[in-house]
């Protein structure tokens, strides 16, 4: 395994700019990140669809499957577990997750990077 | 070289020859055979059974059956002229082809009776695509046509002439139509239907001569009883004869009525020569249907690879829709079994006729004929040779066969004859865990060919007590229709309330868009208002069509496909200024590809200023109403098809539905707009409009069924209003109108009773709902432009609104921008292997 390097927190937008259950895309140190606000909290994942190869995950629908919060790709509808990034429809496919938090009304993302 | 590669020559690339080559190639994994196919026709194999579809607007290319195969040397337009059995070579005009095995698949030719004048210009047979092109060409500008022969093929040809706009007659030597399939009473019922369609039958009379008109082409038929029939175009459909000429000159034995004589292994007297399809007389009998032909193809493929398959015997059962009438016959339809009994049923009210042929003790079903209502066909056909599934009268009463159900069949009954699957096989699969029709199809292959047994698969599941779940997804136990009623009756206006009160969890990409669509149909404000925004699929969320690279396409609405030069220029300018890839679609619109999210509002602004709205080229909503040019310009047109199409598109735009909706309007029966491939299609008549419903193109193309005739524009619009609203209220998620009607108890007749006769008392409600839609419509794109809150969503990055998405890049292809194709990071997941479906042969 390569070491996991974590970088600094980057402010992305005010919390009220996020519509409930809908995503936005943000540029975090040149990496495209998809950020969601759901009733369970905030999630940040790569905006790149690992299957379709386009930067579209922020436009997918969030929901739940068997109690875990999920995100569905808008291209071909594969569903991902938002808590682990694992694809629930295709074995071996994962969506990279990033730490996200809300500080003073601002949503912040820290990239998780494998180097 | 250890094993020599052997040479296989196939003569004929028709339906069966093609199937044979595919079957052999699929199984010859060691490459034992090198294959050469000699074909007389200039185009590779096509679906002859669906030949007439080209008159329904189907493109000849869609009938193609041939898939290129590098291991097969296909020589088009090079007929075999001789076989030298001593030297083992086939000759053509171009050369010689040595063979180790030779397969004859030469089919049949149309029999032309020896009547004076059959060689005149304007006289045709009905066998190949070339024949049909010649017929179409000759029909141009002519008014009358006749068909000699009132059998299956003759009636099909008569319908074709009718569609070409000719006043059509049919001359049949036998005293009834379709003499081979139906008996006298069935023929009488058929005659009534045919006459109603405007085709004139002349029965029990021979044609004695064909006469010319002043231009030297055919003009009339003389009949033996002295009558004359006007016909500027004549199709001879008096039967077929096997093409056995190669075998004849090669000195091979022929069948008693012609055809290449073969045994049950489909081999001729020469052990290196085989025959398949219509040219083969298997144990002396030729079969003029494609299913037994396919069986011979499978047998020979198996034999050439060392197997021992034999011809399983032919099922001559046929069910077809001729001129809109269901006709079915199966087993001993004519009651030739000694001592057999007939039970017949004639119902002038529903205009149906049925006959069952029973054994002398009235216990065993031997065969039968159905005209008008063939719903009992699958059950009855599966019961042939076995005990009756119900008392005869119960079986014959309308829809009786369906009512008696497959549950009453014995285990040995063959439910799916295309794939030789018995009830016992299916019961075993159900016991093994198959809980729905797709699962049954996957594990038994029943229902995967003609599909006529699918209703029985459902009945067997029911009979086994398997409850077929209608739950939408894990969040709701309800079907779409039940949710619709809940939302409407309880006045629910948000997803969160619905899921809290009637579901569980937080929803998913299945139920959220369904609820969004229901809320939109019930007219609860803009699709992007409040919580509704979070339910929409990405296309509905961004009001444009997501493409594979993450960019969107925009399709300005062009109602009816009618556009002014100024507007055309405006679209061109938008495409040029935003550098959009531009393509004309099949729905008579112009699709502009490659727009980034942040460009969408700017593009809409330009379009709105030029007098457009963007269109619903995405989402489950009305797409377009296509039209032909109609009577404004067209010489044949009888109504203003463009005007109607524009009105319909404007009326139903924005209507959210369980699936996409397509429509078209043609200005006359020539049907240039392909209205019958649409969910609702309209074809002009001299006095009004004919409405067709339930058609679609796509994966499983289906023609729409005639729903009502000669309607005034107001009547037409009312019926379409009701049709659409009833569909929106009661269909399942992603169920197109065709599947919706098919799944409905009572089908089209039920639909007619609900929408025309108001049998459920719903019409006022449906009318009011549509009126609300029409008055409530507003341009969704303009609304976004006027609302800063909504506009805010249209940025690529929330923290860098001015940065365009760097991942969207283009290269040039044929002078236009197209996405740069990267390999998907985790590539290959989208490709699914395709399985070649071949019928099984009982060994
Ligand atoms: C309008 C129409 C509707 C039909 N509807 C139905 C239906 O509903 N159900 C059904 O079961 N069947 C139907 N049939 C019959 C069905 O099409 C035939 O059973 C099927 O096509 C037989 O296949 P085949 O390969 O034996 O013959 P064909 O498809 O006729 O192919 C034979 C091929 O061999 C070529 N050929 C002949 N001689 C030579 C030679 N010497 N050298 C090279 N090539 C040669 C011919 O040009 C032809 O292309 C219909 C037929 C027609 C015309
Ligand atoms: S009116 Fe329309 S359907 Fe009829 S021939 Fe003209 S273009 Fe074709
Ligand atoms: S009977 Fe044709 S698919 Fe079953």
XYZ file of C-alpha atoms in Angstrom, chain B residues 131-819:
689
model
C -40.258 -7.708 -55.775
C -41.591 -5.247 -53.231
C -39.558 -2.328 -54.576
C -40.859 -3.081 -58.051
C -44.440 -3.177 -56.729
C -44.039 0.118 -54.931
C -42.537 1.693 -58.025
C -45.322 0.501 -60.298
C -48.073 1.503 -57.843
C -47.058 5.135 -58.066
C -49.850 7.107 -59.692
C -52.062 4.031 -60.211
C -55.427 3.477 -58.569
C -56.421 -0.198 -58.749
C -54.740 -3.460 -57.888
C -55.602 -7.131 -57.603
C -54.117 -10.179 -55.974
C -54.523 -13.650 -57.453
C -54.712 -15.982 -54.469
C -56.583 -15.499 -51.199
C -54.293 -17.450 -48.894
C -51.991 -16.121 -46.220
C -49.576 -14.589 -48.650
C -52.328 -13.232 -50.895
C -54.030 -11.409 -48.028
C -50.708 -10.022 -46.923
C -50.095 -8.748 -50.451
C -53.632 -7.317 -50.564
C -52.951 -5.347 -47.428
C -49.757 -4.035 -48.981
C -51.600 -2.812 -52.074
C -54.185 -1.169 -49.836
C -51.415 0.628 -47.955
C -50.038 1.808 -51.285
C -53.385 3.500 -51.833
C -54.786 1.113 -54.457
C -58.418 -0.009 -54.530
C -57.707 -3.703 -54.072
C -59.448 -6.939 -55.102
C -58.552 -10.506 -54.217
C -59.403 -13.405 -56.523
C -59.431 -16.854 -54.909
C -60.210 -20.105 -56.656
C -61.410 -21.812 -53.448
C -64.818 -20.799 -52.043
C -63.260 -19.020 -49.029
C -60.269 -16.965 -47.979
C -57.282 -18.719 -46.421
C -58.629 -22.128 -47.416
C -55.664 -23.989 -45.950
C -55.965 -22.523 -42.479
C -59.630 -21.874 -41.854
C -62.862 -23.702 -42.499
C -65.941 -22.332 -44.185
C -67.428 -20.481 -41.243
C -64.050 -19.022 -40.306
C -63.620 -17.943 -43.906
C -66.993 -16.168 -43.804
C -65.948 -14.197 -40.715
C -62.664 -13.340 -42.358
C -64.457 -12.178 -45.472
C -66.506 -9.712 -43.460
C -63.383 -8.210 -41.924
C -61.628 -7.982 -45.268
C -64.575 -6.277 -46.917
C -64.768 -3.737 -44.141
C -61.210 -2.758 -44.912
C -62.249 -1.958 -48.442
C -60.748 -5.032 -50.089
C -63.127 -6.762 -52.529
C -62.978 -10.558 -52.515
C -63.960 -12.649 -55.557
C -64.287 -16.211 -54.277
C -64.766 -19.603 -55.925
C -63.756 -18.298 -59.306
C -60.690 -18.754 -61.517
C -58.789 -16.023 -63.352
C -58.796 -16.826 -67.062
C -56.673 -14.024 -68.515
C -54.943 -10.735 -67.773
C -55.556 -7.910 -70.224
C -53.506 -4.851 -71.146
C -54.488 -1.232 -71.230
C -53.434 1.357 -73.799
C -49.954 1.781 -72.268
C -49.118 -1.908 -72.668
C -49.192 -2.662 -68.940
C -51.798 -4.803 -67.225
C -55.223 -3.207 -66.813
C -57.763 -5.893 -65.886
C -58.433 -9.531 -64.999
C -60.989 -11.709 -66.723
C -62.764 -14.159 -64.447
C -64.203 -17.529 -65.427
C -67.755 -16.352 -64.608
C -67.486 -13.543 -67.146
C -66.797 -10.711 -64.706
C -63.878 -8.318 -65.167
C -61.823 -6.813 -62.354
C -59.942 -3.552 -62.910
C -56.321 -3.884 -61.918
C -53.437 -1.717 -63.039
C -51.154 -3.787 -60.837
C -51.436 -7.533 -60.200
C -49.707 -9.658 -57.604
C -49.720 -13.415 -58.138
C -49.760 -15.236 -54.809
C -51.048 -18.622 -55.864
C -48.685 -20.770 -53.867
C -45.026 -21.659 -53.684
C -42.949 -24.472 -55.153
C -39.641 -25.734 -53.768
C -36.557 -24.755 -55.754
C -35.214 -28.211 -56.426
C -33.714 -27.590 -59.871
C -30.081 -28.156 -58.775
C -30.973 -31.497 -57.187
C -33.033 -32.436 -60.222
C -30.198 -31.946 -62.725
C -27.749 -33.600 -60.325
C -29.931 -36.687 -60.439
C -30.930 -36.639 -56.760
C -34.328 -38.096 -55.807
C -37.150 -35.599 -55.265
C -40.212 -35.685 -53.008
C -43.606 -36.838 -54.358
C -44.681 -33.179 -54.718
C -41.228 -31.822 -55.522
C -38.506 -30.684 -53.166
C -35.112 -32.218 -52.453
C -35.884 -35.551 -50.824
C -34.084 -35.966 -47.487
C -34.435 -38.287 -44.492
C -34.953 -37.250 -40.874
C -31.273 -36.267 -40.672
C -31.887 -33.907 -43.626
C -29.448 -35.817 -45.816
C -30.137 -36.615 -49.475
C -29.398 -39.930 -51.164
C -25.860 -38.569 -51.663
C -24.213 -38.709 -48.240
C -22.314 -35.465 -48.867
C -25.373 -33.430 -49.824
C -27.959 -32.047 -47.397
C -30.992 -29.829 -47.790
C -32.574 -27.369 -45.335
C -35.514 -24.975 -45.307
C -38.335 -24.764 -47.782
C -36.509 -26.608 -50.584
C -36.159 -29.750 -48.449
C -38.793 -32.492 -48.603
C -38.195 -34.077 -45.185
C -39.429 -37.663 -45.475
C -41.214 -36.419 -48.576
C -42.955 -33.353 -47.094
C -41.987 -29.707 -47.743
C -42.687 -27.138 -45.032
C -43.524 -23.560 -46.024
C -42.925 -21.982 -42.626
C -39.774 -20.714 -41.083
C -39.854 -22.584 -37.739
C -39.572 -26.086 -39.240
C -36.926 -24.648 -41.567
C -34.869 -23.486 -38.596
C -35.187 -26.940 -37.094
C -33.664 -28.480 -40.251
C -30.807 -25.954 -40.040
C -30.059 -27.022 -36.477
C -30.161 -30.691 -37.443
C -27.638 -30.343 -40.268
C -25.307 -28.102 -38.214
C -25.332 -30.769 -35.537
C -24.740 -33.615 -37.992
C -21.807 -31.882 -39.704
C -20.127 -31.622 -36.311
C -20.571 -35.296 -35.554
C -23.951 -35.157 -33.796
C -26.994 -37.347 -34.373
C -29.898 -34.853 -34.320
C -33.071 -35.680 -36.235
C -35.916 -33.514 -37.468
C -38.366 -33.237 -34.570
C -41.492 -33.003 -36.727
C -43.127 -29.755 -37.747
C -45.505 -27.655 -35.734
C -47.671 -26.081 -38.416
C -49.564 -23.935 -35.940
C -49.827 -20.370 -37.129
C -51.093 -17.241 -35.529
C -50.986 -14.000 -37.349
C -52.525 -10.621 -37.512
C -53.713 -10.130 -41.043
C -55.239 -6.818 -41.927
C -55.710 -6.239 -38.220
C -57.564 -9.507 -37.668
C -56.190 -12.248 -35.463
C -56.270 -15.600 -37.212
C -54.879 -18.769 -35.683
C -54.917 -22.391 -36.644
C -53.193 -25.344 -35.029
C -53.072 -29.118 -35.113
C -55.691 -30.909 -37.181
C -57.554 -27.718 -38.031
C -59.656 -29.321 -40.741
C -60.747 -32.338 -38.779
C -59.280 -35.023 -41.023
C -58.692 -37.463 -38.136
C -61.202 -40.311 -38.548
C -64.179 -40.023 -36.212
C -63.259 -36.621 -34.851
C -65.818 -34.169 -33.490
C -66.134 -30.412 -34.025
C -67.217 -27.829 -31.500
C -67.769 -24.422 -33.036
C -68.657 -21.040 -31.665
C -69.665 -18.001 -33.672
C -70.285 -14.640 -32.088
C -71.471 -11.967 -34.495
C -71.363 -9.362 -31.716
C -67.641 -9.653 -31.026
C -67.183 -10.914 -34.560
C -65.241 -13.928 -33.554
C -65.322 -17.491 -34.725
C -63.709 -20.502 -33.137
C -63.626 -24.204 -33.778
C -62.103 -27.041 -31.797
C -61.472 -30.474 -33.244
C -61.757 -33.230 -30.611
C -61.076 -36.958 -30.634
C -64.089 -39.274 -31.023
C -64.477 -39.566 -27.242
C -64.386 -35.749 -26.951
C -61.507 -35.950 -24.478
C -58.444 -35.099 -26.508
C -57.876 -31.829 -28.331
C -56.687 -32.422 -31.899
C -56.644 -28.948 -33.382
C -58.651 -25.830 -34.080
C -59.231 -22.518 -35.816
C -59.703 -19.079 -34.274
C -60.711 -15.933 -36.143
C -61.172 -12.493 -34.593
C -60.217 -13.345 -31.025
C -57.131 -15.520 -30.774
C -56.455 -15.000 -27.082
C -56.999 -18.684 -26.349
C -54.357 -19.697 -28.899
C -51.352 -20.233 -26.613
C -53.250 -22.437 -24.157
C -55.013 -24.381 -26.866
C -51.918 -24.947 -28.940
C -50.100 -26.272 -25.896
C -52.969 -28.651 -25.177
C -53.006 -30.370 -28.579
C -52.704 -34.128 -28.145
C -53.599 -33.941 -24.470
C -56.747 -33.756 -22.388
C -58.876 -30.629 -22.664
C -57.857 -28.017 -20.075
C -61.528 -27.042 -19.558
C -64.953 -27.876 -21.032
C -65.005 -26.913 -24.733
C -67.513 -24.110 -24.361
C -65.591 -22.446 -21.573
C -62.512 -22.559 -23.766
C -64.223 -20.979 -26.698
C -66.167 -18.191 -25.014
C -64.321 -14.904 -25.566
C -61.042 -14.885 -23.678
C -62.007 -18.305 -22.354
C -58.686 -19.913 -23.129
C -56.941 -17.241 -21.168
C -59.441 -17.680 -18.342
C -59.079 -21.439 -18.193
C -55.423 -20.742 -17.909
C -52.205 -22.635 -18.183
C -52.728 -23.845 -14.625
C -55.010 -26.570 -15.987
C -52.405 -28.007 -18.381
C -50.806 -31.394 -17.725
C -47.066 -31.552 -17.070
C -46.311 -32.987 -20.477
C -48.014 -30.154 -22.386
C -45.594 -28.066 -24.399
C -46.085 -24.505 -23.231
C -43.404 -22.927 -25.404
C -43.291 -24.633 -28.764
C -40.546 -22.425 -30.144
C -38.109 -23.737 -27.565
C -39.734 -27.061 -26.691
C -40.391 -26.277 -23.022
C -43.077 -28.247 -21.189
C -45.161 -27.283 -18.211
C -43.135 -29.712 -16.112
C -39.901 -27.919 -17.092
C -41.406 -24.613 -16.056
C -42.799 -25.946 -12.794
C -39.351 -27.288 -11.988
C -37.822 -23.885 -12.655
C -40.410 -22.224 -10.409
C -39.742 -24.754 -7.675
C -36.046 -24.008 -8.181
C -36.589 -20.359 -7.311
C -37.663 -18.533 -10.479
C -40.102 -15.910 -9.242
C -40.872 -13.881 -12.327
C -41.110 -14.083 -16.102
C -37.566 -12.837 -16.803
C -36.177 -15.510 -14.455
C -38.239 -18.193 -16.180
C -37.029 -17.006 -19.555
C -33.426 -17.076 -18.418
C -33.490 -20.584 -17.029
C -35.758 -22.353 -19.535
C -35.639 -20.134 -22.664
C -39.420 -20.331 -22.814
C -40.875 -17.139 -24.205
C -37.645 -15.965 -25.787
C -38.639 -16.448 -29.431
C -42.114 -15.493 -30.647
C -43.304 -14.532 -27.160
C -46.817 -15.897 -27.596
C -46.412 -18.152 -24.570
C -45.478 -15.354 -22.151
C -49.039 -14.939 -20.820
C -48.937 -18.623 -19.900
C -45.671 -18.175 -18.033
C -47.420 -15.590 -15.860
C -50.338 -17.929 -15.312
C -48.032 -20.746 -14.268
C -46.372 -18.465 -11.732
C -49.809 -17.544 -10.419
C -50.864 -21.176 -10.351
C -47.775 -22.015 -8.324
C -48.768 -19.330 -5.836
C -45.801 -17.087 -6.597
C -46.865 -13.556 -5.846
C -45.265 -11.294 -8.394
C -44.270 -8.277 -6.411
C -45.403 -4.912 -7.690
C -43.366 -3.014 -5.096
C -41.565 -0.105 -6.711
C -38.325 -0.511 -4.744
C -37.197 -1.206 -1.197
C -38.631 2.105 -0.005
C -42.238 1.538 -1.051
C -44.402 -1.585 -1.133
C -46.674 0.131 -3.637
C -46.762 0.002 -7.410
C -46.477 3.237 -9.338
C -50.219 3.265 -9.889
C -50.912 2.825 -6.169
C -48.530 5.656 -5.336
C -50.239 7.848 -7.896
C -53.609 7.234 -6.271
C -52.209 7.770 -2.777
C -50.622 11.066 -3.713
C -53.712 12.261 -5.545
C -56.320 11.175 -3.020
C -54.388 12.238 0.066
C -53.184 15.445 -1.569
C -49.550 14.697 -0.733
C -47.180 17.225 -2.240
C -43.736 16.244 -0.979
C -41.578 13.177 -1.167
C -40.574 13.436 2.478
C -44.196 13.257 3.610
C -44.915 10.369 1.271
C -41.934 8.303 2.389
C -42.581 9.100 6.052
C -46.256 8.113 5.888
C -46.218 5.321 3.341
C -42.645 4.123 2.906
C -39.305 3.757 4.623
C -35.687 4.890 4.301
C -34.628 7.928 2.317
C -35.558 6.895 -1.228
C -33.350 6.098 -4.175
C -32.786 6.758 -7.845
C -35.815 4.586 -8.655
C -38.559 5.987 -6.438
C -37.473 9.608 -6.348
C -37.857 10.300 -10.099
C -41.137 8.341 -10.099
C -42.560 10.532 -7.368
C -41.177 13.636 -9.078
C -43.002 12.611 -12.244
C -46.262 11.935 -10.385
C -46.079 15.281 -8.624
C -45.417 16.973 -11.959
C -48.380 15.185 -13.576
C -50.596 16.389 -10.755
C -49.494 19.914 -11.485
C -47.677 20.889 -8.322
C -45.533 23.752 -9.554
C -42.163 24.001 -11.305
C -40.115 20.821 -11.469
C -37.258 22.586 -9.702
C -39.333 24.072 -6.876
C -38.233 23.373 -3.318
C -37.840 19.755 -2.388
C -38.924 18.577 -5.850
C -35.565 19.669 -7.212
C -33.806 16.993 -5.190
C -35.948 14.234 -6.700
C -35.234 14.905 -10.334
C -32.926 12.838 -12.427
C -29.958 14.829 -13.618
C -31.639 15.554 -16.950
C -34.720 16.965 -15.319
C -32.543 18.787 -12.818
C -30.523 20.575 -15.458
C -33.342 20.591 -18.035
C -31.044 19.160 -20.675
C -29.721 15.813 -21.786
C -26.585 14.426 -20.058
C -24.030 12.939 -22.454
C -21.284 10.406 -21.872
C -18.561 12.989 -21.254
C -20.568 14.941 -18.672
C -21.630 17.677 -21.082
C -25.257 18.260 -22.071
C -27.200 18.503 -25.267
C -29.884 21.080 -25.920
C -32.747 20.448 -28.310
C -34.829 23.512 -29.122
C -38.487 22.652 -29.532
C -39.538 22.717 -33.183
C -43.215 21.716 -33.032
C -44.135 19.391 -35.860
C -40.684 19.925 -37.364
C -41.850 23.183 -38.963
C -39.329 26.018 -38.806
C -38.809 29.430 -40.404
C -35.527 30.319 -42.073
C -34.910 32.982 -39.404
C -35.217 30.450 -36.633
C -33.034 27.988 -38.473
C -30.381 30.687 -38.759
C -30.749 31.493 -35.051
C -30.073 27.862 -34.141
C -27.075 27.855 -36.437
C -25.723 30.971 -34.786
C -26.126 29.538 -31.299
C -24.389 26.329 -32.347
C -21.574 28.278 -33.963
C -21.091 30.702 -31.083
C -21.043 28.006 -28.409
C -19.193 25.563 -30.657
C -21.772 22.844 -30.341
C -21.781 19.636 -32.324
C -24.961 19.777 -34.403
C -27.069 16.879 -35.567
C -30.536 16.464 -37.023
C -32.468 13.889 -35.020
C -34.982 11.259 -36.025
C -37.683 13.316 -34.315
C -37.364 16.253 -36.705
C -35.368 18.453 -34.381
C -31.844 19.760 -34.186
C -29.724 18.481 -31.350
C -26.878 20.669 -30.082
C -24.226 18.718 -28.176
C -21.331 19.587 -25.940
C -22.746 22.317 -23.699
C -21.271 22.718 -20.222
C -23.590 23.209 -17.288
C -22.569 26.848 -16.997
C -23.350 27.462 -20.678
C -26.889 26.117 -20.511
C -28.608 29.311 -19.277
C -26.719 31.428 -21.816
C -27.808 29.100 -24.592
C -31.422 29.160 -23.411
C -31.323 32.950 -23.213
C -30.300 33.142 -26.866
C -32.951 30.592 -27.842
C -35.705 32.315 -25.861
C -34.783 35.630 -27.459
C -35.076 34.034 -30.887
C -38.572 32.792 -30.031
C -37.759 29.227 -29.023
C -38.158 27.246 -25.928
C -35.683 24.495 -25.230
C -37.392 21.104 -25.605
C -37.997 17.950 -23.600
C -35.581 15.751 -25.493
C -34.871 14.078 -22.174
C -36.893 12.763 -19.327
C -40.092 10.827 -19.229
C -42.261 13.275 -21.080
C -43.644 13.992 -24.525
C -40.706 14.171 -26.922
C -41.929 15.284 -30.339
C -44.874 15.038 -32.629
C -43.324 14.249 -35.971
C -45.213 15.034 -39.156
C -45.101 14.633 -42.896
C -45.697 17.674 -45.056
C -49.396 16.912 -45.506
C -51.942 18.323 -47.907
C -50.428 21.799 -47.948
C -47.836 20.568 -50.412
C -48.055 16.864 -50.934
C -49.969 15.610 -53.984
C -51.394 12.728 -51.997
C -52.193 14.485 -48.773
C -55.792 14.631 -47.563
C -55.374 16.621 -44.318
C -53.061 19.212 -42.785
C -50.749 16.886 -40.866
C -48.290 19.640 -39.923
C -50.977 21.854 -38.429
C -52.273 19.002 -36.313
C -48.777 17.946 -35.221
C -47.961 21.490 -34.095
C -51.206 21.691 -32.123
C -50.630 18.298 -30.462
C -47.037 19.052 -29.548
C -47.976 22.364 -27.985
C -50.868 20.761 -26.129
C -48.913 17.911 -24.565
C -45.477 19.494 -24.119
C -44.140 19.148 -20.619
C -46.510 16.301 -19.764
C -44.621 13.976 -17.390
C -45.331 10.269 -17.874
C -44.121 6.828 -16.712
C -41.901 6.677 -19.787
C -41.092 8.841 -22.769
C -43.940 9.507 -25.190
C -43.597 9.849 -28.938
C -46.112 10.784 -31.570
C -46.469 11.481 -35.272
C -49.077 12.597 -37.786
C -49.251 11.480 -41.429
C -51.263 13.330 -44.046
C -52.519 10.210 -45.795
C -52.385 6.434 -45.713
C -48.919 6.434 -47.277
C -47.736 7.120 -43.745
C -44.544 9.028 -44.415
C -44.352 10.193 -40.792
C -44.223 6.632 -39.445
C -47.058 7.345 -37.045
C -47.621 3.674 -36.386
C -44.296 3.337 -34.644
C -45.358 5.855 -32.000
C -47.135 5.749 -28.652
C -49.931 7.655 -30.278
C -49.990 8.110 -34.013
C -52.481 9.829 -36.262
C -53.099 9.067 -39.927
C -55.344 11.268 -42.048
C -58.332 9.831 -43.879
C -60.558 11.498 -46.478
C -63.010 12.420 -43.749
C -60.913 12.861 -40.627
C -58.248 11.106 -38.615
C -57.453 7.525 -37.587
C -55.874 7.156 -34.155
C -53.314 4.408 -33.474
C -51.980 3.657 -30.011
C -49.264 1.586 -28.410
C -46.482 1.635 -31.004
C -42.790 2.072 -30.398
C -39.437 1.738 -32.079
C -36.342 0.934 -30.107
C -35.228 -2.385 -28.725
C -38.463 -4.218 -29.311
C -40.209 -2.416 -32.174
C -43.983 -2.671 -32.262
C -46.608 -1.224 -34.483
C -49.418 0.773 -32.947
C -52.925 -0.689 -33.049
C -55.837 1.072 -34.665
C -57.879 2.572 -31.829
C -60.541 4.684 -33.514
C -61.339 5.771 -37.058
C -62.540 8.831 -38.946
C -62.474 11.181 -35.984
C -62.986 14.912 -36.196
C -60.079 16.933 -34.809
C -61.995 17.647 -31.604
C -62.903 13.996 -31.087
C -59.322 13.014 -31.774
C -57.897 15.426 -29.240
C -60.358 14.285 -26.570
C -59.425 10.654 -27.097
C -55.700 11.391 -26.958
C -56.210 13.478 -23.805
C -57.887 10.556 -22.096
C -55.456 8.008 -23.420
C -52.472 9.922 -22.085
C -53.986 10.739 -18.706
C -55.165 7.191 -18.154
C -51.700 5.956 -19.072
C -50.043 8.407 -16.703
C -52.333 7.327 -13.890
C -52.192 3.596 -14.264
C -48.964 2.488 -15.940
C -45.966 1.053 -14.141
C -42.617 2.778 -13.900
C -40.806 2.651 -17.257
C -43.714 0.867 -18.892
C -44.283 2.204 -22.378
C -47.790 2.433 -23.755
C -47.401 -0.820 -25.721
C -46.521 -2.883 -22.652
C -49.170 -1.068 -20.642
C -51.913 -2.047 -23.086
C -50.573 -5.588 -23.391
C -50.624 -6.039 -19.633
C -54.144 -4.630 -19.287
C -56.892 -7.161 -18.623
C -58.942 -7.099 -21.792
C -56.286 -5.140 -23.700
C -57.300 -2.728 -26.404
C -61.019 -3.491 -26.102
C -60.952 -2.657 -22.428
C -59.096 0.548 -23.165
C -61.712 1.472 -25.732
C -64.534 0.831 -23.282
C -62.852 3.040 -20.657
C -61.930 5.923 -22.952
C -64.755 5.879 -25.483
C -67.737 4.401 -23.602
C -66.604 5.700 -20.202
C -67.206 2.295 -18.643
C -65.376 3.278 -15.450
C -66.896 6.745 -15.228
C -63.425 8.267 -15.340
C -63.582 10.388 -18.455
C -64.679 13.665 -16.881
C -61.832 13.384 -14.407
C -59.277 12.579 -17.099
C -60.495 15.465 -19.242
C -60.225 17.869 -16.320
C -56.720 16.673 -15.472
C -55.568 17.308 -19.024
C -57.211 20.721 -19.056
C -55.214 21.578 -15.920
C -52.017 20.476 -17.607
C -52.674 22.544 -20.696
C -53.498 25.748 -18.840
C -50.789 25.190 -16.238
C -47.948 24.767 -18.705
C -45.193 27.288 -18.603
C -41.814 27.352 -20.308
C -39.574 25.642 -17.753
C -36.393 27.103 -19.226
C -37.619 30.666 -19.284
C -38.723 30.208 -15.675
C -35.165 29.269 -14.703
C -33.737 32.300 -16.480
C -36.044 34.555 -14.507
C -35.097 33.108 -11.129
C -31.623 33.901 -9.736
C -32.012 31.168 -7.140
C -32.409 28.497 -9.756
C -29.808 30.028 -12.042
C -27.243 29.637 -9.310
C -27.202 25.872 -9.829
C -25.806 26.241 -13.300
C -22.125 26.527 -12.481
C -19.500 23.849 -12.976
C -17.931 24.463 -9.537
C -19.589 25.892 -6.486
C -16.332 27.466 -5.274
C -15.100 28.651 -8.670
C -18.119 29.859 -10.654
C -15.967 31.269 -13.424
C -13.926 28.149 -14.077
C -15.263 25.972 -16.881
C -15.070 22.237 -16.318
C -11.569 21.343 -17.591
C -12.525 17.701 -18.131
C -14.801 18.600 -21.012
C -12.562 18.863 -24.059
C -13.143 18.349 -27.720
C -11.410 17.241 -30.840
C -12.644 17.560 -34.412
C -14.398 14.916 -36.408
C -15.883 15.572 -39.853
C -15.506 19.272 -39.172
C -17.362 19.290 -35.850
C -16.365 19.195 -32.174
C -16.684 15.758 -30.514
C -15.627 14.636 -27.023
